[in-house]
């Protein structure tokens, strides 16, 4: 079995690998006759290559991804203020399983590549250029751990014993020395504004935006519902919140079948997926003929959809069926949220009563 490429995007070496790595080479799609002619060892190697491909075949340019990237590009391009001015931030706020993290990481990768092409890998002062940094928060993130995570991304040596203030100073030095212009902070919904530590971290995000000359992209789940944009305030005090004035909220909607526009986008996703499959008996249109079924299984959530496709491809190769049929996909178990929504969606699709609310569940 081929070992996956193991790296962490929370370290600059892993991020660099993610940014610079060449696209995977797609295995040739063999016919049934060609598959039968393979030796046992050759068949094992070929199937392993296909498993790796189907698990990593790349990103489909969905309308949601394109819309958020356009907005991010505008926000980052407009943030050309000098160091004495505060840059606005972007926050991708959506339900789980809609590709928020992927959208942010891909934008960061494209931005990093652009900057390295234009400016080179070394700054004028002779430091390593790091156009973007990325960290992911945890459920117990504190002021100190947030600063430490930024320092650890850059590989700063003094992260073990330093206090929060010293780590913040080190983080600032790293950003300035490496001429970083973009910062991605994922999973900010882990910040609990009802706790003292959480409120301190939320306020520290403002300090970072004030002091670090970068554009921040935050990623989280249900941030509006968690009063994140209100800084945890309520009532008339909401007007005093700074976050709502500084952050631009970008939503990622699930696919829907309740409109003709939504159906076209869903079918386009299925067609784009089929072009990537390396299964001997799969033919164009097989996914399209099961468009309603695939929506029923995944609720239009792209994360659940690609999980279904990846597991289905593995099963199709392992069982020798070599195609993504409805019978085969019926045997694939998905995440609990998709399984729970399945019966309700199936009934709505059968009776033509699908609503926008159901499509976004």
PDB file of C-alpha atoms in Angstrom, residues 1 5 8 11 17 33 37 40 116 136 152 158 180 198 209 223 256 324 343:
ATOM      1  CA  UNK A   1       0.000   0.000   0.000  1.00  0.00           C
ATOM      2  CA  UNK A   5       1.993  12.290   1.628  1.00  0.00           C
ATOM      3  CA  UNK A   8       0.975  19.548   8.296  1.00  0.00           C
ATOM      4  CA  UNK A  11       4.162  24.263   9.649  1.00  0.00           C
ATOM      5  CA  UNK A  17       4.977  21.356   0.128  1.00  0.00           C
ATOM      6  CA  UNK A  33      -9.476  -6.989 -21.154  1.00  0.00           C
ATOM      7  CA  UNK A  37      -4.084  -9.307 -18.643  1.00  0.00           C
ATOM      8  CA  UNK A  40      -1.387 -10.246  -9.689  1.00  0.00           C
ATOM      9  CA  UNK A 116       6.712  33.830  -4.947  1.00  0.00           C
ATOM     10  CA  UNK A 136      -5.867  25.835  13.093  1.00  0.00           C
ATOM     11  CA  UNK A 152       5.615  27.348  15.445  1.00  0.00           C
ATOM     12  CA  UNK A 158      11.801  30.247  21.400  1.00  0.00           C
ATOM     13  CA  UNK A 180       3.994  37.650   5.100  1.00  0.00           C
ATOM     14  CA  UNK A 198     -12.241  32.775  24.797  1.00  0.00           C
ATOM     15  CA  UNK A 209      -5.086  42.592  12.902  1.00  0.00           C
ATOM     16  CA  UNK A 223     -20.186  32.253  13.725  1.00  0.00           C
ATOM     17  CA  UNK A 256     -29.761  22.683  -3.992  1.00  0.00           C
ATOM     18  CA  UNK A 324     -20.379   3.763  -9.602  1.00  0.00           C
ATOM     19  CA  UNK A 343     -35.271   9.658   4.248  1.00  0.00           C
TER      20      UNK A 343
END
